[in-house]
Amino acid sequence: LQKKRDTKKHPLPPGPPPLPFVGNVIGIDPDHPWLAYSRWGTEYGEIVYTRLFSQDIVIINSERVAHDLLDRRSHNYSTRPPGLVHLLGFFGHDYSSTFLPYSDKWKLHRRIFHEAFQLKAVSSFRPIQMRNARSLILNLLTSPEVYGTHLHTFSTSIIMSIMYDYTIAPVDDPFLALVERSLEIDVKVFRPEVAAVVTQFPILEKLPPWLPGASLVRDAIVQRTLVPMIVDMPFEHVKNNMASSKCLLIGAAGTAAPSVVSDALKRIPVKTQDKGEAAVLEKGIKESSATGYAAASGTTTSTLYIFLLAMVLYPEVQARAQAEIDSVIGETLERLPDWDDRASMPYINAIILETLRWFPVAPLGVAHATVNDDIYEGYYIPKGATVIPNAWFMARNPDKYPNPTRFIPERHMSKVTVEEPSTHSPASDDISFVFGFGRRICVGRHVADASLFAAVVNILTVFRLERAPGWNVGPDAEGVKWTAGLTT
Ligand code: HEM
């Protein structure tokens, strides 16, 4: 039954007419929901209401509305959809900072991330990022045919070093195997569209696992086994390192190499003598750090795939970027670029911004939800509504980005920051919407920005990327097959 509401005074935002019971489920390609949402954006405007079964969905199709609601009214728009939160619980995933409802637990996770990943702190990770970028170009030189694996190794090695000072084994790393299996399930399941179906048909969670069609239950069983290992294994690695370094040097509080986890653990005794509170803090550190891998690896890797695609499709952009690099480090390649060169490379910075814009790797961001009813520009937005920022459509706003399907770094040239690199932040640039909004904006955006610079500048310094013969993809990237989930 549809909820009874008095929407006479304030109508719901416009949207496609729903069918009885199912709402607007039909017509959404589950693998590319942003395409339907964007069509509705063209037809109905900046804010669209739709219903998936009984779940209210509000799609935000413009940065203007997203800033109004998700930033300026963030007190009401900073939680996650209850259906999604429930689904995560069913999968044993209720530790994930990304999907925690707005709560004290989320605030603690956010504080732990903020201490490590705020703009003025992230420069301490630069040696790790540059070292991994150098390994990346070496790996690409050795076996270019498995470039995807190398991009993935680059992203995962960085986040594991930063978080845990954990060095990933070149082959068959035991932690990586676990986490990749788990992420495969995550990206296909943790979406508002799936949550709406499961909320409507709770029986789906109760089916016997052997039944054909009970893949949700089977996946949940696998996840509930994997999750405790994923959360515990790298955390114990840090604790063991800290303990053994203490044994070696009695009295020195942890001489293990620094990492986000060891730094956060070292801060605990200073802050609290209370055992209960210390346990809560330790759990918060363990759970938030386990979120870091999932949040950082797929997004960074996918962005680098899109960068390679752009370079192959736009050789003139590549040539201009390489001319810029040559002008800074010299054509003889006596050295590779480094952080100090960044301020002299506005075109490289513009390429990074355009890569993030051209195909946002999280095309629908991560869904927010309302805590209370709201009225916005005369429209009624119900309590508990799932609120989806359609980054894909924002990136294709022709008023802001003329010819939006084309890769044109020049459009950012007047905006790229060229000051001292430690003050450079993509959030201050005009593509910050790809990192989300308000209190939930991506905590890793400054880390991501630096990793992308390290990879992009090193790749362009030593390689020329060319189209493989017979590969027929046009400048709008039509013909490219996208693997879609939470991230593409
Ligand atoms: C190109 C790379 C990246 C992109 C495009 C990206 C994008 C996003 C987006 C769209 C969100 C959701 C924001 C919202 O709810 O409005 C998010 C959240 C988050 N990201 Fe990123 N991200 C990237 C890299 C990273 C990295 C490297 C890290 C960690 C070091 C990270 C950690 C997180 C975390 C923990 C959250 C959850 C924040 C919360 O719910 O409070 N991300 N990211």
Short mmCIF file of C-alpha atoms in Angstrom, two decimals, residues 29-309:
data_model
loop_
_atom_site.label_atom_id
_atom_site.label_comp_id
_atom_site.label_asym_id
_atom_site.label_seq_id
_atom_site.Cartn_x
_atom_site.Cartn_y
_atom_site.Cartn_z
CA ASP A 29 18.46 -0.62 -16.23
CA PRO A 30 19.80 -2.09 -12.97
CA ASP A 31 23.37 -1.96 -14.32
CA HIS A 32 23.18 1.66 -15.44
CA PRO A 33 20.49 3.34 -13.31
CA TRP A 34 22.04 6.78 -13.86
CA LEU A 35 20.94 6.67 -17.50
CA ALA A 36 17.23 6.51 -16.57
CA TYR A 37 17.74 9.07 -13.78
CA SER A 38 19.46 11.39 -16.24
CA ARG A 39 16.67 10.98 -18.81
CA TRP A 40 14.22 11.98 -16.08
CA GLY A 41 16.52 14.88 -15.22
CA THR A 42 16.18 16.18 -18.80
CA GLU A 43 12.42 15.69 -18.69
CA TYR A 44 11.48 16.75 -15.14
CA GLY A 45 14.32 18.97 -13.96
CA GLU A 46 16.83 19.45 -11.18
CA ILE A 47 14.92 17.48 -8.59
CA VAL A 48 12.96 14.35 -9.44
CA TYR A 49 10.75 12.13 -7.30
CA THR A 50 10.42 8.46 -8.05
CA ARG A 51 9.28 5.41 -6.16
CA LEU A 52 10.84 1.95 -6.15
CA PHE A 53 8.15 -0.23 -4.58
CA SER A 54 7.37 1.67 -1.36
CA GLN A 55 10.72 3.46 -1.13
CA ASP A 56 10.65 7.21 -1.77
CA ILE A 57 13.56 8.23 -3.95
CA VAL A 58 14.61 11.81 -4.61
CA ILE A 59 17.13 12.27 -7.38
CA ILE A 60 19.17 15.45 -7.36
CA ASN A 61 20.26 16.39 -10.85
CA SER A 62 22.05 19.68 -10.28
CA GLU A 63 24.88 20.93 -8.15
CA ARG A 64 22.73 23.88 -7.12
CA VAL A 65 20.09 21.68 -5.48
CA ALA A 66 22.71 19.31 -4.08
CA HIS A 67 24.49 22.20 -2.33
CA ASP A 68 21.16 23.60 -1.06
CA LEU A 69 20.04 20.30 0.44
CA LEU A 70 23.07 18.13 1.15
CA ASP A 71 25.43 20.95 2.23
CA ARG A 72 23.22 23.73 3.61
CA ARG A 73 20.62 21.44 5.19
CA SER A 74 23.10 18.71 6.05
CA HIS A 75 21.55 18.27 9.54
CA ASN A 76 18.62 16.61 7.75
CA TYR A 77 20.41 14.90 4.85
CA SER A 78 23.46 13.19 6.34
CA THR A 79 22.20 9.74 7.20
CA ARG A 80 22.08 6.70 4.92
CA PRO A 81 18.89 5.00 3.63
CA PRO A 82 17.54 2.66 6.34
CA GLY A 83 16.93 -0.12 3.77
CA LEU A 84 20.57 0.04 2.72
CA VAL A 85 21.75 0.08 6.34
CA HIS A 86 19.59 -2.98 7.06
CA LEU A 87 20.96 -4.81 4.02
CA LEU A 88 24.50 -4.10 5.18
CA GLY A 89 23.69 -5.51 8.60
CA PHE A 90 22.38 -8.68 6.93
CA PHE A 91 25.74 -9.00 5.19
CA GLY A 92 27.69 -8.49 8.44
CA HIS A 93 28.90 -5.17 7.06
CA ASP A 94 27.60 -2.86 9.75
CA TYR A 95 31.16 -1.72 10.50
CA SER A 96 31.52 0.23 7.23
CA SER A 97 31.98 3.97 7.83
CA THR A 98 30.55 4.70 4.38
CA PHE A 99 27.18 3.18 5.18
CA LEU A 100 26.82 3.96 8.86
CA PRO A 101 23.71 5.95 9.71
CA TYR A 102 24.36 9.42 11.07
CA SER A 103 25.28 8.56 14.66
CA ASP A 104 27.96 8.83 17.36
CA LYS A 105 29.65 5.79 15.87
CA TRP A 106 29.84 7.48 12.45
CA LYS A 107 31.16 10.69 14.09
CA LEU A 108 33.94 8.71 15.75
CA HIS A 109 34.90 7.05 12.44
CA ARG A 110 34.86 10.40 10.70
CA ARG A 111 37.10 11.94 13.37
CA ILE A 112 39.64 9.13 13.01
CA PHE A 113 39.70 9.63 9.23
CA HIS A 114 39.83 13.39 9.55
CA GLU A 115 42.89 13.36 11.80
CA ALA A 116 44.82 11.40 9.18
CA PHE A 117 43.35 12.63 5.91
CA GLN A 118 42.77 16.35 6.33
CA LEU A 119 44.58 18.47 3.79
CA LYS A 120 47.45 19.52 6.03
CA ALA A 121 48.16 15.92 7.11
CA VAL A 122 48.10 14.07 3.80
CA SER A 123 51.47 15.31 2.55
CA SER A 124 53.06 12.80 4.94
CA PHE A 125 51.83 10.03 2.59
CA ARG A 126 53.59 11.44 -0.45
CA PRO A 127 56.70 9.21 -0.25
CA ILE A 128 54.43 6.13 -0.24
CA GLN A 129 52.44 7.44 -3.20
CA MET A 130 55.48 8.38 -5.30
CA ARG A 131 57.25 5.10 -4.52
CA ASN A 132 54.22 3.17 -5.70
CA ALA A 133 53.90 5.31 -8.83
CA ARG A 134 57.51 4.42 -9.71
CA SER A 135 56.71 0.73 -9.24
CA LEU A 136 53.63 1.21 -11.39
CA ILE A 137 55.61 2.45 -14.40
CA LEU A 138 58.13 -0.34 -13.97
CA ASN A 139 55.34 -2.92 -13.85
CA LEU A 140 53.66 -1.37 -16.90
CA LEU A 141 56.95 -1.59 -18.76
CA THR A 142 57.43 -5.24 -17.82
CA SER A 143 53.92 -6.48 -18.67
CA PRO A 144 51.76 -3.81 -20.30
CA GLU A 145 49.14 -6.38 -21.30
CA VAL A 146 47.97 -6.70 -17.68
CA TYR A 147 47.83 -2.96 -17.09
CA GLY A 148 44.58 -3.32 -15.13
CA THR A 149 46.32 -5.51 -12.54
CA HIS A 150 49.10 -2.94 -12.20
CA LEU A 151 46.65 -0.08 -11.66
CA HIS A 152 44.93 -2.13 -9.01
CA THR A 153 48.21 -3.02 -7.29
CA PHE A 154 49.11 0.68 -7.27
CA SER A 155 45.86 1.75 -5.56
CA THR A 156 45.71 -1.10 -3.08
CA SER A 157 49.39 -0.94 -2.10
CA ILE A 158 49.07 2.75 -1.29
CA ILE A 159 46.03 2.41 0.93
CA MET A 160 47.39 -0.67 2.73
CA SER A 161 50.71 1.08 3.43
CA ILE A 162 48.99 4.25 4.61
CA MET A 163 46.49 2.49 6.82
CA TYR A 164 48.49 -0.43 8.20
CA ASP A 165 52.08 -0.19 6.94
CA TYR A 166 51.22 -3.50 5.26
CA THR A 167 53.18 -4.43 2.14
CA ILE A 168 51.12 -6.39 -0.33
CA ALA A 169 52.79 -9.54 -1.64
CA PRO A 170 53.49 -9.34 -5.41
CA VAL A 171 51.41 -12.48 -6.00
CA ASP A 172 48.71 -14.31 -4.02
CA ASP A 173 48.54 -11.92 -1.10
CA PRO A 174 46.23 -13.61 1.44
CA PHE A 175 44.55 -10.41 2.59
CA LEU A 176 43.94 -9.17 -0.93
CA ALA A 177 42.32 -12.44 -1.96
CA LEU A 178 39.81 -12.15 0.89
CA VAL A 179 38.99 -8.55 0.36
CA GLU A 180 38.60 -8.82 -3.39
CA ARG A 181 36.13 -11.67 -2.99
CA SER A 182 34.18 -9.55 -0.55
CA LEU A 183 34.22 -6.42 -2.73
CA GLU A 184 32.91 -8.37 -5.70
CA ILE A 185 29.74 -8.95 -3.70
CA ASP A 186 29.62 -5.43 -2.23
CA VAL A 187 29.58 -3.54 -5.49
CA LYS A 188 26.66 -5.45 -6.91
CA VAL A 189 24.56 -5.52 -3.73
CA PHE A 190 24.95 -2.24 -1.84
CA ARG A 191 22.82 -0.03 -4.02
CA PRO A 192 19.57 1.77 -3.24
CA GLU A 193 17.79 -0.11 -6.02
CA VAL A 194 18.67 -3.50 -4.48
CA ALA A 195 17.81 -2.23 -0.97
CA ALA A 196 14.34 -1.16 -2.21
CA VAL A 197 13.62 -4.66 -3.52
CA VAL A 198 14.83 -6.38 -0.33
CA THR A 199 12.84 -3.97 1.88
CA GLN A 200 9.74 -4.82 -0.15
CA PHE A 201 10.33 -8.57 -0.10
CA PRO A 202 11.96 -9.41 3.26
CA ILE A 203 11.35 -13.06 2.40
CA LEU A 204 14.41 -12.78 0.14
CA GLU A 205 16.54 -12.83 3.30
CA LYS A 206 14.81 -15.94 4.63
CA LEU A 207 15.11 -18.26 1.63
CA PRO A 208 17.09 -21.48 2.14
CA PRO A 209 20.52 -20.94 0.58
CA TRP A 210 20.25 -24.00 -1.70
CA LEU A 211 17.17 -22.60 -3.46
CA PRO A 212 17.78 -21.34 -7.02
CA GLY A 213 17.35 -17.57 -6.85
CA ALA A 214 18.59 -17.35 -3.26
CA SER A 215 21.89 -15.76 -4.32
CA LEU A 216 21.35 -12.92 -1.85
CA VAL A 217 21.39 -15.37 1.06
CA ARG A 218 24.36 -17.28 -0.33
CA ASP A 219 26.31 -14.05 -0.81
CA ALA A 220 25.41 -12.95 2.73
CA ILE A 221 26.73 -16.22 4.17
CA VAL A 222 30.03 -15.77 2.32
CA GLN A 223 30.28 -12.15 3.46
CA ARG A 224 29.56 -12.92 7.10
CA THR A 225 32.52 -15.31 7.03
CA LEU A 226 34.85 -12.94 5.20
CA VAL A 227 34.11 -9.70 7.04
CA PRO A 228 35.55 -10.57 10.47
CA MET A 229 38.79 -11.73 8.80
CA ILE A 230 39.00 -8.59 6.67
CA VAL A 231 38.49 -6.33 9.66
CA ASP A 232 40.77 -8.23 12.05
CA MET A 233 43.69 -9.46 9.93
CA PRO A 234 45.46 -6.18 9.00
CA PHE A 235 44.60 -4.62 12.35
CA GLU A 236 46.28 -7.48 14.20
CA HIS A 237 49.28 -7.04 11.88
CA VAL A 238 49.69 -3.47 13.20
CA LYS A 239 49.18 -4.47 16.83
CA ASN A 240 51.73 -7.28 16.51
CA ASN A 241 54.24 -4.90 14.95
CA MET A 242 53.69 -2.40 17.71
CA ALA A 243 54.03 -5.07 20.38
CA SER A 244 57.22 -6.56 18.93
CA SER A 245 58.82 -3.15 18.53
CA LYS A 246 57.97 -2.42 22.17
CA CYS A 247 59.66 -5.68 23.21
CA LEU A 248 62.78 -4.72 21.29
CA LEU A 249 62.96 -1.30 22.82
CA ILE A 250 61.34 -1.45 26.21
CA GLY A 251 59.68 1.80 27.08
CA ALA A 252 59.43 3.14 23.55
CA ALA A 253 55.73 3.36 22.85
CA GLY A 254 55.62 1.70 19.47
CA THR A 255 58.60 2.07 17.21
CA ALA A 256 56.85 0.25 14.37
CA ALA A 257 56.71 2.22 11.10
CA PRO A 258 53.94 4.80 11.32
CA SER A 259 50.52 4.12 9.86
CA VAL A 260 47.08 5.62 10.32
CA VAL A 261 46.15 2.74 12.63
CA SER A 262 49.29 2.78 14.77
CA ASP A 263 49.13 6.58 15.09
CA ALA A 264 45.48 6.43 16.14
CA LEU A 265 46.15 3.60 18.61
CA LYS A 266 49.02 5.53 20.16
CA ARG A 267 46.70 8.44 20.79
CA ILE A 268 44.28 6.36 22.87
CA PRO A 269 46.05 6.23 26.25
CA VAL A 270 46.73 9.93 26.11
CA LYS A 271 43.07 10.64 25.66
CA THR A 272 41.46 8.20 28.03
CA GLN A 273 42.19 6.00 31.01
CA ASP A 274 38.67 4.57 30.92
CA LYS A 275 38.80 0.91 29.75
CA GLY A 276 35.29 0.94 28.24
CA GLU A 277 35.95 4.10 26.29
CA ALA A 278 39.33 2.78 25.15
CA ALA A 279 37.62 -0.35 23.79
CA VAL A 280 35.11 1.78 21.86
CA LEU A 281 37.96 3.83 20.39
CA GLU A 282 39.93 0.73 19.44
CA LYS A 283 36.87 -0.77 17.72
CA GLY A 284 36.31 2.54 15.89
CA ILE A 285 39.91 2.52 14.64
CA LYS A 286 39.66 -1.10 13.54
CA GLU A 287 36.39 -0.62 11.68
CA SER A 288 37.14 2.70 10.04
CA SER A 289 40.51 1.48 8.78
CA ALA A 290 38.83 -1.59 7.29
CA THR A 291 36.54 0.79 5.37
CA GLY A 292 39.53 2.60 3.88
CA TYR A 293 40.51 -0.24 1.56
CA ALA A 294 37.05 -0.66 0.05
CA ALA A 295 36.58 3.10 -0.36
CA ALA A 296 40.00 3.80 -1.85
CA SER A 297 40.97 0.89 -4.07
CA GLY A 298 38.13 0.62 -6.61
CA THR A 299 37.64 4.36 -6.97
CA THR A 300 41.31 5.16 -7.59
CA THR A 301 41.79 2.21 -9.96
CA SER A 302 38.67 3.06 -12.00
CA THR A 303 39.74 6.69 -12.31
CA LEU A 304 43.09 5.56 -13.69
CA TYR A 305 41.35 3.32 -16.24
CA ILE A 306 39.42 6.37 -17.41
CA PHE A 307 42.64 8.38 -17.61
CA LEU A 308 44.23 5.73 -19.86
CA LEU A 309 41.11 5.66 -22.02
#
